[in-house]
Short mmCIF file of C-alpha atoms and ligand atoms in Angstrom, two decimals:
data_model
loop_
_atom_site.label_atom_id
_atom_site.label_comp_id
_atom_site.label_asym_id
_atom_site.label_seq_id
_atom_site.Cartn_x
_atom_site.Cartn_y
_atom_site.Cartn_z
CA MET A 274 -72.25 100.64 210.99
CA ASP A 275 -72.65 97.21 209.43
CA LEU A 276 -69.66 94.97 208.77
CA LEU A 277 -68.91 92.66 205.87
CA LEU A 278 -66.06 90.35 206.78
CA ARG A 279 -64.73 88.67 203.67
CA ASN A 280 -62.72 85.55 202.89
CA ALA A 281 -62.12 84.33 206.44
CA ARG A 282 -61.93 80.72 207.53
CA VAL A 283 -65.17 80.66 209.51
CA ILE A 284 -64.98 78.14 212.37
CA ASP A 285 -68.22 77.75 214.34
CA PRO A 286 -68.25 74.50 216.33
CA ALA A 287 -71.84 75.02 217.50
CA ASN A 288 -73.05 74.79 213.90
CA ASP A 289 -70.42 72.33 212.70
CA ARG A 290 -69.11 74.95 210.30
CA ASP A 291 -65.53 75.19 209.07
CA GLN A 292 -65.44 76.85 205.66
CA THR A 293 -63.98 79.88 203.95
CA GLY A 294 -66.45 82.64 203.29
CA ASP A 295 -68.04 85.94 204.24
CA VAL A 296 -69.93 87.06 207.35
CA LEU A 297 -72.33 90.00 207.35
CA VAL A 298 -73.00 91.81 210.63
CA SER A 299 -76.03 94.07 210.74
CA ALA A 300 -77.78 95.83 213.63
CA GLY A 301 -75.57 94.02 216.14
CA ARG A 302 -76.46 90.55 214.90
CA ILE A 303 -75.06 87.93 212.55
CA ALA A 304 -77.11 88.70 209.43
CA ASP A 305 -75.70 86.18 206.94
CA ILE A 306 -72.87 83.73 206.31
CA ALA A 307 -72.07 82.30 202.88
CA PRO A 308 -69.10 81.47 200.65
CA ARG A 309 -69.69 84.82 198.92
CA LEU A 310 -71.92 87.69 200.00
CA GLU A 311 -72.64 90.79 197.97
CA VAL A 312 -74.08 94.07 199.20
CA GLY A 313 -75.83 96.31 196.71
CA PRO A 314 -74.32 99.71 195.85
CA GLU A 315 -77.09 101.45 197.81
CA ARG A 316 -75.85 99.79 201.05
CA LEU A 317 -72.12 100.05 200.47
CA ALA A 318 -71.89 103.47 202.14
CA SER A 319 -73.17 102.02 205.40
CA VAL A 320 -71.09 98.82 205.39
CA THR A 321 -67.44 98.52 206.39
CA VAL A 322 -65.86 95.80 204.28
CA LEU A 323 -62.76 93.99 205.60
CA ASP A 324 -60.77 91.43 203.67
CA LEU A 325 -59.75 88.73 206.17
CA THR A 326 -57.93 86.40 203.80
CA GLY A 327 -55.64 84.11 205.81
CA ASN A 328 -57.47 84.76 209.10
CA TRP A 329 -59.86 82.68 211.16
CA LEU A 330 -63.22 84.08 212.21
CA VAL A 331 -64.66 82.37 215.29
CA PRO A 332 -67.47 83.14 217.73
CA GLY A 333 -66.48 85.75 220.32
CA LEU A 334 -64.53 83.96 223.02
CA ILE A 335 -66.12 83.37 226.43
CA ASP A 336 -64.07 83.19 229.62
CA MET A 337 -66.23 81.71 232.33
CA HIS A 338 -63.75 82.39 235.15
CA VAL A 339 -62.10 85.76 235.74
CA HIS A 340 -61.44 88.07 238.68
CA LEU A 341 -62.14 91.72 237.85
CA ARG A 342 -61.43 92.97 241.43
CA GLU A 343 -64.03 95.75 241.30
CA PRO A 344 -65.54 96.66 243.70
CA GLY A 345 -62.82 96.99 246.31
CA ASP A 346 -59.44 96.18 244.81
CA GLU A 347 -59.38 98.65 241.93
CA TYR A 348 -55.62 99.06 242.32
CA LYS A 349 -55.30 95.47 241.02
CA GLU A 350 -57.90 95.65 238.23
CA THR A 351 -61.13 97.41 237.39
CA ILE A 352 -64.07 96.34 235.32
CA ALA A 353 -62.77 98.80 232.71
CA SER A 354 -59.18 97.48 232.64
CA GLY A 355 -60.15 93.81 232.98
CA THR A 356 -62.71 93.92 230.18
CA ALA A 357 -60.28 95.92 227.98
CA ALA A 358 -57.80 93.07 228.56
CA ALA A 359 -60.56 90.60 227.71
CA ALA A 360 -61.37 92.34 224.41
CA ALA A 361 -57.67 92.46 223.49
CA GLY A 362 -57.51 88.74 224.22
CA GLY A 363 -60.47 88.02 221.91
CA PHE A 364 -63.10 87.65 224.64
CA THR A 365 -66.55 89.15 224.18
CA THR A 366 -68.00 87.69 227.38
CA VAL A 367 -66.47 87.05 230.80
CA ALA A 368 -67.98 85.63 233.98
CA CYS A 369 -66.52 87.35 237.05
CA MET A 370 -66.01 85.71 240.40
CA PRO A 371 -67.54 87.14 243.58
CA ASN A 372 -64.44 87.48 245.81
CA THR A 373 -64.51 91.27 245.59
CA LYS A 374 -64.80 93.76 248.47
CA PRO A 375 -67.64 93.71 249.30
CA VAL A 376 -68.26 90.14 248.19
CA ASN A 377 -70.87 89.74 245.47
CA ASP A 378 -73.33 88.02 247.78
CA CYS A 379 -76.44 90.15 247.23
CA ALA A 380 -78.46 91.77 244.47
CA ALA A 381 -76.97 95.24 245.11
CA VAL A 382 -73.42 94.10 244.33
CA THR A 383 -74.52 92.05 241.32
CA GLN A 384 -76.36 95.11 239.99
CA PHE A 385 -73.36 97.35 240.69
CA ILE A 386 -71.10 95.08 238.62
CA LEU A 387 -73.58 95.02 235.74
CA ARG A 388 -73.95 98.80 235.86
CA ARG A 389 -70.20 99.40 235.90
CA ALA A 390 -69.78 96.96 233.03
CA GLU A 391 -72.41 98.85 231.07
CA GLU A 392 -70.73 102.20 231.82
CA THR A 393 -67.05 101.27 231.55
CA GLY A 394 -66.74 97.80 230.07
CA SER A 395 -65.36 96.60 226.75
CA CYS A 396 -67.17 93.26 226.79
CA ARG A 397 -70.20 91.56 228.28
CA VAL A 398 -69.85 90.74 231.98
CA LEU A 399 -71.77 87.91 233.63
CA PRO A 400 -71.58 88.13 237.42
CA VAL A 401 -71.14 84.97 239.46
CA ALA A 402 -72.57 85.45 242.94
CA ALA A 403 -71.28 83.79 246.09
CA VAL A 404 -72.71 80.56 247.50
CA SER A 405 -72.37 81.84 251.06
CA ARG A 406 -72.67 85.26 252.67
CA ASN A 407 -69.29 87.00 252.67
CA LEU A 408 -67.74 83.70 251.47
CA GLU A 409 -67.86 82.52 255.07
CA GLY A 410 -69.24 79.10 254.29
CA ARG A 411 -72.12 79.38 256.76
CA GLN A 412 -75.28 81.02 255.46
CA MET A 413 -76.48 80.70 251.87
CA VAL A 414 -77.06 83.82 249.78
CA GLU A 415 -80.60 84.76 248.71
CA VAL A 416 -80.44 82.72 245.52
CA GLY A 417 -83.59 84.12 243.91
CA ASP A 418 -82.48 87.69 244.57
CA VAL A 419 -79.05 87.33 242.97
CA ARG A 420 -80.47 85.36 240.08
CA ASP A 421 -83.08 88.04 239.43
CA ALA A 422 -80.35 90.69 239.63
CA GLY A 423 -78.42 88.89 236.86
CA ALA A 424 -76.10 86.34 238.47
CA VAL A 425 -75.48 83.36 236.16
CA ALA A 426 -73.95 80.94 238.67
CA LEU A 427 -72.96 80.64 242.32
CA SER A 428 -69.46 80.06 243.64
CA ASP A 429 -67.31 80.77 246.69
CA ASP A 430 -64.31 80.71 244.32
CA GLY A 431 -61.05 81.55 246.01
CA ARG A 432 -62.31 79.37 248.84
CA PRO A 433 -64.01 75.99 248.97
CA VAL A 434 -67.41 75.34 250.48
CA MET A 435 -66.00 73.19 253.27
CA SER A 436 -69.39 72.23 254.70
CA ALA A 437 -70.82 69.28 252.78
CA GLN A 438 -74.20 70.19 254.22
CA LEU A 439 -74.07 73.72 252.78
CA MET A 440 -72.90 72.35 249.42
CA ARG A 441 -75.79 69.88 249.45
CA ARG A 442 -78.31 72.62 250.17
CA ALA A 443 -76.77 74.95 247.59
CA LEU A 444 -76.96 72.26 244.88
CA GLU A 445 -80.56 71.49 245.77
CA TYR A 446 -81.67 75.07 246.01
CA ALA A 447 -79.77 76.54 243.04
CA SER A 448 -81.13 73.84 240.74
CA ARG A 449 -84.64 75.23 241.35
CA PHE A 450 -83.35 78.42 239.75
CA ASP A 451 -81.40 76.51 237.09
CA LEU A 452 -78.10 77.96 238.31
CA PRO A 453 -74.92 75.88 238.38
CA ILE A 454 -72.73 75.74 241.47
CA ILE A 455 -69.09 76.34 240.54
CA SER A 456 -66.89 74.41 242.93
CA HIS A 457 -63.47 75.66 244.00
CA ALA A 458 -62.45 72.15 245.02
CA GLU A 459 -59.94 72.32 247.86
CA ASP A 460 -59.85 70.56 251.19
CA LEU A 461 -58.35 73.26 253.40
CA GLU A 462 -56.98 70.80 255.92
CA LEU A 463 -55.09 68.77 253.33
CA ALA A 464 -53.88 72.01 251.71
CA ARG A 465 -52.99 73.85 254.94
CA GLY A 466 -49.69 75.70 254.83
CA GLY A 467 -48.98 74.49 251.29
CA GLN A 468 -47.15 76.76 248.86
CA MET A 469 -46.89 74.55 245.77
CA ASN A 470 -47.60 71.03 244.53
CA GLU A 471 -46.56 68.31 246.98
CA GLY A 472 -43.72 66.21 245.59
CA ALA A 473 -39.99 66.00 244.96
CA VAL A 474 -39.69 69.58 243.65
CA ALA A 475 -41.34 71.00 246.78
CA THR A 476 -39.04 68.90 248.95
CA GLN A 477 -35.96 70.15 247.09
CA LEU A 478 -37.13 73.75 247.40
CA GLY A 479 -38.05 73.34 251.05
CA LEU A 480 -41.61 74.49 250.42
CA HIS A 481 -44.60 72.88 252.06
CA GLY A 482 -46.68 70.95 249.52
CA ILE A 483 -50.35 70.82 248.55
CA PRO A 484 -51.26 67.23 247.57
CA THR A 485 -53.44 66.59 244.54
CA ALA A 486 -55.81 64.87 246.97
CA ALA A 487 -56.66 68.28 248.46
CA GLU A 488 -58.43 68.96 245.18
CA ALA A 489 -59.57 65.48 244.23
CA VAL A 490 -61.33 64.57 247.49
CA MET A 491 -63.52 67.66 247.10
CA VAL A 492 -64.15 66.90 243.42
CA ALA A 493 -65.29 63.43 244.51
CA ARG A 494 -67.46 64.83 247.30
CA ASP A 495 -69.11 67.36 245.06
CA CYS A 496 -69.73 64.83 242.28
CA LEU A 497 -71.42 62.55 244.83
CA LEU A 498 -73.52 65.42 246.14
CA ALA A 499 -74.49 66.42 242.59
CA GLU A 500 -75.51 62.83 241.82
CA TRP A 501 -77.51 62.57 245.01
CA THR A 502 -79.25 65.95 244.75
CA GLY A 503 -79.61 66.17 240.98
CA GLY A 504 -78.09 69.66 241.18
CA ARG A 505 -75.92 71.20 238.50
CA LEU A 506 -72.20 71.19 239.34
CA HIS A 507 -69.26 72.79 237.56
CA ILE A 508 -65.71 72.14 238.75
CA ALA A 509 -63.41 75.15 238.42
CA HIS A 510 -59.68 75.16 237.55
CA VAL A 511 -59.05 71.40 237.37
CA SER A 512 -55.31 70.86 237.83
CA CYS A 513 -54.61 67.15 238.33
CA ALA A 514 -55.04 63.64 236.98
CA ASP A 515 -57.10 62.39 239.93
CA SER A 516 -59.74 65.08 239.43
CA VAL A 517 -59.97 64.29 235.70
CA ARG A 518 -60.47 60.61 236.49
CA ILE A 519 -63.20 61.29 239.03
CA ILE A 520 -65.07 63.72 236.75
CA ARG A 521 -64.83 61.23 233.88
CA THR A 522 -66.40 58.52 236.03
CA ALA A 523 -69.15 60.86 237.27
CA LYS A 524 -70.02 61.88 233.72
CA ALA A 525 -70.20 58.23 232.68
CA ARG A 526 -72.73 57.73 235.50
CA GLY A 527 -74.84 60.55 234.10
CA VAL A 528 -74.09 63.08 236.82
CA SER A 529 -74.78 66.69 235.84
CA VAL A 530 -71.18 67.85 236.14
CA SER A 531 -69.06 69.99 233.85
CA ALA A 532 -65.48 71.12 234.31
CA GLU A 533 -62.92 73.64 233.20
CA THR A 534 -59.15 73.83 233.27
CA ALA A 535 -56.89 76.83 232.69
CA PRO A 536 -54.07 77.32 230.16
CA HIS A 537 -51.38 77.23 232.86
CA TYR A 538 -52.35 73.66 233.76
CA PHE A 539 -51.62 72.37 230.25
CA THR A 540 -48.55 74.52 229.54
CA LEU A 541 -46.60 74.74 232.84
CA THR A 542 -45.54 72.32 235.57
CA GLU A 543 -44.22 72.60 239.12
CA ASP A 544 -40.70 72.75 237.63
CA ALA A 545 -41.39 76.43 236.84
CA LEU A 546 -41.02 77.16 240.57
CA VAL A 547 -37.33 76.25 240.87
CA ASP A 548 -36.33 79.92 241.14
CA TYR A 549 -39.04 80.72 243.72
CA ASP A 550 -40.60 83.15 241.25
CA THR A 551 -43.96 84.11 242.75
CA VAL A 552 -45.47 84.70 239.30
CA TYR A 553 -45.88 80.91 239.19
CA LYS A 554 -47.70 80.77 242.52
CA VAL A 555 -51.33 79.90 241.91
CA ASN A 556 -54.12 77.99 243.59
CA PRO A 557 -54.54 75.14 242.76
CA PRO A 558 -50.79 74.90 242.18
CA LEU A 559 -48.95 73.95 239.01
CA ARG A 560 -48.67 70.16 239.09
CA SER A 561 -46.48 67.38 237.66
CA ARG A 562 -45.88 66.40 234.04
CA LYS A 563 -48.18 63.39 234.58
CA ASP A 564 -50.97 65.70 235.68
CA LEU A 565 -50.40 68.00 232.71
CA GLU A 566 -50.73 65.03 230.34
CA ALA A 567 -53.95 63.93 232.09
CA ILE A 568 -55.37 67.44 231.69
CA LYS A 569 -54.71 67.23 227.96
CA GLU A 570 -56.40 63.82 227.80
CA GLY A 571 -59.37 65.28 229.66
CA LEU A 572 -59.59 68.06 227.09
CA VAL A 573 -59.43 65.57 224.22
CA ASP A 574 -62.12 63.19 225.49
CA GLY A 575 -64.42 65.99 226.68
CA THR A 576 -64.10 65.31 230.41
CA LEU A 577 -62.93 68.92 230.58
CA ASP A 578 -65.64 70.85 228.76
CA ALA A 579 -64.19 74.34 228.91
CA ILE A 580 -60.99 76.33 229.13
CA ALA A 581 -61.13 79.40 231.38
CA THR A 582 -58.26 81.67 232.35
CA ASP A 583 -58.84 82.18 236.11
CA HIS A 584 -57.44 85.65 235.32
CA ALA A 585 -56.33 86.73 238.82
CA PRO A 586 -54.60 90.12 238.73
CA HIS A 587 -52.38 91.19 241.60
CA SER A 588 -50.05 94.15 242.06
CA SER A 589 -46.35 94.04 242.93
CA VAL A 590 -47.37 94.63 246.56
CA GLU A 591 -48.77 91.09 246.64
CA LYS A 592 -46.28 89.44 244.28
CA ASP A 593 -42.81 90.99 244.71
CA ILE A 594 -42.39 89.61 248.21
CA GLU A 595 -41.30 86.41 249.98
CA PHE A 596 -42.74 83.28 248.40
CA ASP A 597 -44.81 82.17 251.38
CA ALA A 598 -46.36 85.64 251.80
CA ALA A 599 -47.14 86.16 248.10
CA ALA A 600 -50.70 85.96 246.76
CA ASN A 601 -51.91 83.15 244.54
CA GLY A 602 -52.91 83.95 240.98
CA MET A 603 -51.87 84.71 237.42
CA ILE A 604 -53.31 86.99 234.78
CA GLY A 605 -54.53 85.18 231.70
CA LEU A 606 -56.85 87.13 229.44
CA GLU A 607 -54.21 88.44 227.05
CA SER A 608 -52.20 85.23 226.77
CA ALA A 609 -54.95 82.60 226.64
CA LEU A 610 -55.63 82.39 222.92
CA PRO A 611 -52.07 81.61 221.73
CA LEU A 612 -51.65 79.12 224.59
CA ILE A 613 -54.87 77.35 223.62
CA LEU A 614 -53.62 77.29 220.02
CA GLU A 615 -50.53 75.42 221.23
CA LEU A 616 -52.93 72.49 221.68
CA LEU A 617 -53.55 72.65 217.92
CA TRP A 618 -49.95 73.06 216.91
CA ASP A 619 -48.94 69.98 218.95
CA GLY A 620 -51.86 67.95 217.54
CA THR A 621 -53.77 67.57 220.85
CA LEU A 622 -57.03 69.20 219.69
CA THR A 623 -58.66 70.08 216.38
CA PRO A 624 -59.49 73.75 215.76
CA ALA A 625 -63.19 73.05 216.32
CA GLN A 626 -62.52 71.24 219.61
CA ALA A 627 -60.28 74.03 220.90
CA ILE A 628 -62.61 76.86 219.87
CA ALA A 629 -65.63 75.07 221.36
CA LYS A 630 -63.96 75.08 224.78
CA VAL A 631 -63.90 78.89 224.84
CA THR A 632 -67.18 79.52 223.04
CA VAL A 633 -70.18 77.23 222.89
CA GLN A 634 -69.20 74.99 225.81
CA PRO A 635 -69.01 77.72 228.46
CA ALA A 636 -72.14 79.29 226.91
CA ARG A 637 -74.02 76.03 227.41
CA ILE A 638 -72.77 75.60 230.97
CA LEU A 639 -73.95 79.12 231.83
CA ARG A 640 -77.10 78.78 229.68
CA GLN A 641 -76.22 81.85 227.61
CA PRO A 642 -77.18 82.45 223.95
CA TYR A 643 -73.60 83.36 222.95
CA GLY A 644 -70.62 81.48 221.59
CA THR A 645 -72.13 80.73 218.18
CA LEU A 646 -72.27 82.34 214.75
CA THR A 647 -75.89 81.34 214.23
CA ILE A 648 -77.75 83.75 211.98
CA GLY A 649 -79.74 86.11 214.18
CA ALA A 650 -77.44 85.62 217.20
CA PRO A 651 -75.66 88.62 218.77
CA ALA A 652 -72.69 89.46 216.57
CA ASP A 653 -69.89 88.42 218.92
CA LEU A 654 -66.89 87.36 216.90
CA THR A 655 -63.14 87.15 217.09
CA VAL A 656 -60.68 87.26 214.20
CA ILE A 657 -57.41 85.42 214.64
CA ASP A 658 -54.27 85.52 212.52
CA PRO A 659 -53.16 81.91 213.03
CA ASP A 660 -49.70 82.41 211.56
CA ALA A 661 -48.54 85.49 213.49
CA ARG A 662 -45.43 84.65 215.50
CA TYR A 663 -44.48 87.00 218.30
CA THR A 664 -43.27 87.26 221.88
CA LEU A 665 -45.81 87.79 224.66
CA ASP A 666 -45.05 91.13 226.28
CA GLN A 667 -46.73 92.04 229.54
CA ALA A 668 -45.89 95.71 228.97
CA SER A 669 -48.36 95.74 226.08
CA PHE A 670 -51.24 94.36 228.16
CA ARG A 671 -54.37 96.29 229.14
CA SER A 672 -54.67 94.44 232.43
CA LYS A 673 -53.35 96.24 235.51
CA GLY A 674 -52.00 92.93 236.82
CA CYS A 675 -48.23 92.46 236.76
CA ASN A 676 -48.39 88.70 237.17
CA CYS A 677 -48.16 87.10 233.73
CA PRO A 678 -46.14 83.88 233.86
CA PHE A 679 -45.92 83.79 230.06
CA HIS A 680 -44.12 87.11 229.58
CA GLY A 681 -41.34 86.48 227.05
CA ARG A 682 -42.84 83.26 225.63
CA GLU A 683 -42.64 82.81 221.86
CA VAL A 684 -46.14 82.08 220.60
CA ARG A 685 -48.09 81.66 217.39
CA GLY A 686 -51.61 82.99 216.72
CA ARG A 687 -52.87 86.47 217.49
CA VAL A 688 -56.21 88.20 217.99
CA VAL A 689 -56.56 90.94 215.36
CA LEU A 690 -60.20 91.95 215.79
CA THR A 691 -62.84 91.54 218.49
CA VAL A 692 -66.47 92.45 217.79
CA GLY A 693 -69.01 92.37 220.63
CA ALA A 694 -72.72 92.68 219.80
CA GLY A 695 -71.73 94.20 216.45
CA ARG A 696 -69.34 96.81 217.91
CA VAL A 697 -65.61 96.74 217.30
CA ARG A 698 -64.16 96.29 220.80
CA PHE A 699 -60.54 95.73 219.80
CA SER A 700 -58.57 95.84 216.61
CA ARG A 701 -54.88 95.53 215.94
O1 DOR B 150 -54.73 81.56 242.35
C1 DOR B 150 -55.87 81.93 242.62
N1 DOR B 150 -56.19 83.23 242.69
N2 DOR B 150 -56.81 81.01 242.88
C2 DOR B 150 -58.02 81.33 243.33
O2 DOR B 150 -58.82 80.45 243.55
C3 DOR B 150 -58.36 82.74 243.62
C4 DOR B 150 -57.55 83.66 242.80
C5 DOR B 150 -57.62 85.08 243.26
O3 DOR B 150 -58.70 85.58 243.54
O4 DOR B 150 -56.56 85.74 243.28
#
């Protein structure tokens, strides 16, 4: 069935487009975009026409950092539930991290994920394979094998690559295959025993702190290694001012480095932890107000290229327990869009800047042909009602995760339709 989407505000940063008009979807692709499109009476029977007056139509959102937990931890999330959450959140593509059981460190696991996504998924899934076998930080994966199987990047996310030598080799080797290395930047010795951001709030709460330097020293190391090797580096979940500053400097030197932050780092601070609520426990931890402001500046000046959720579902078994024993992580797929829009409502970003960070920017980093409304491109698109005001309700989510720190937040802007490769994947 073809789709004619009428009278939307079409925002496509990749093509510098922001105009009201119609979009025609045919055979799974963007067939035409114009201020007014007509279909002849002979075609009307095969075209669904929707009037989207008052709504925005943007390229299907891309989340380059999620945890789908399958294989191995299906009680927390499955590829089916995680991608259903993604579609409900407006995402048509997600890149999933390899810290599953077994770890995605070989072609067989990469292929399994792609097959399950094909069979059960509600959006496109791009597997990220590990840098090291079993995330142990010792032996590199067979890069050519995982790339040929469909991996789009390498990362030991959830853990850092502590060995500078392994990181050097990974950057050198992966660049031959044009794969980026996604760095979970954390010095485990500086972070050891830490439960939240180091500072006055941690002292008051009696919780051991994780200094921003635990992240920033590894960001600095990896930027230096990327400069030296010429490899392609992407820094995951940037949380603090020091990291932003170091990435900014590296970019100015021409280093091939990109970076993402997550909505919780520009909407929440360490103050959220005053009641020891484990829903706010995440790695890297929520930081100070000063760090939050620096993250916003990094988004404005482009130091932070992308926004990714780091969707990390856990069950009550991991979260409804003592703070120090609780798992790190927050779910994010079904709350991301309205939180990103908060950056528009407070004047931080323009619509085109904000949309680019969840569409064309992650597509470029992962070298994927998505995230645009170019004619002929796969018809991935998301329709947003920018004026809808509502309360985020975890009970309505598709994700199996129970760990949404934004439950109960009053927000503005809602996904009403998600189309992936021409197929309706979610509609409200
Ligand atoms: O909070 C986090 N949770 N940070 C990570 O790096 C890993 C993730 C997870 O897998 O739960």
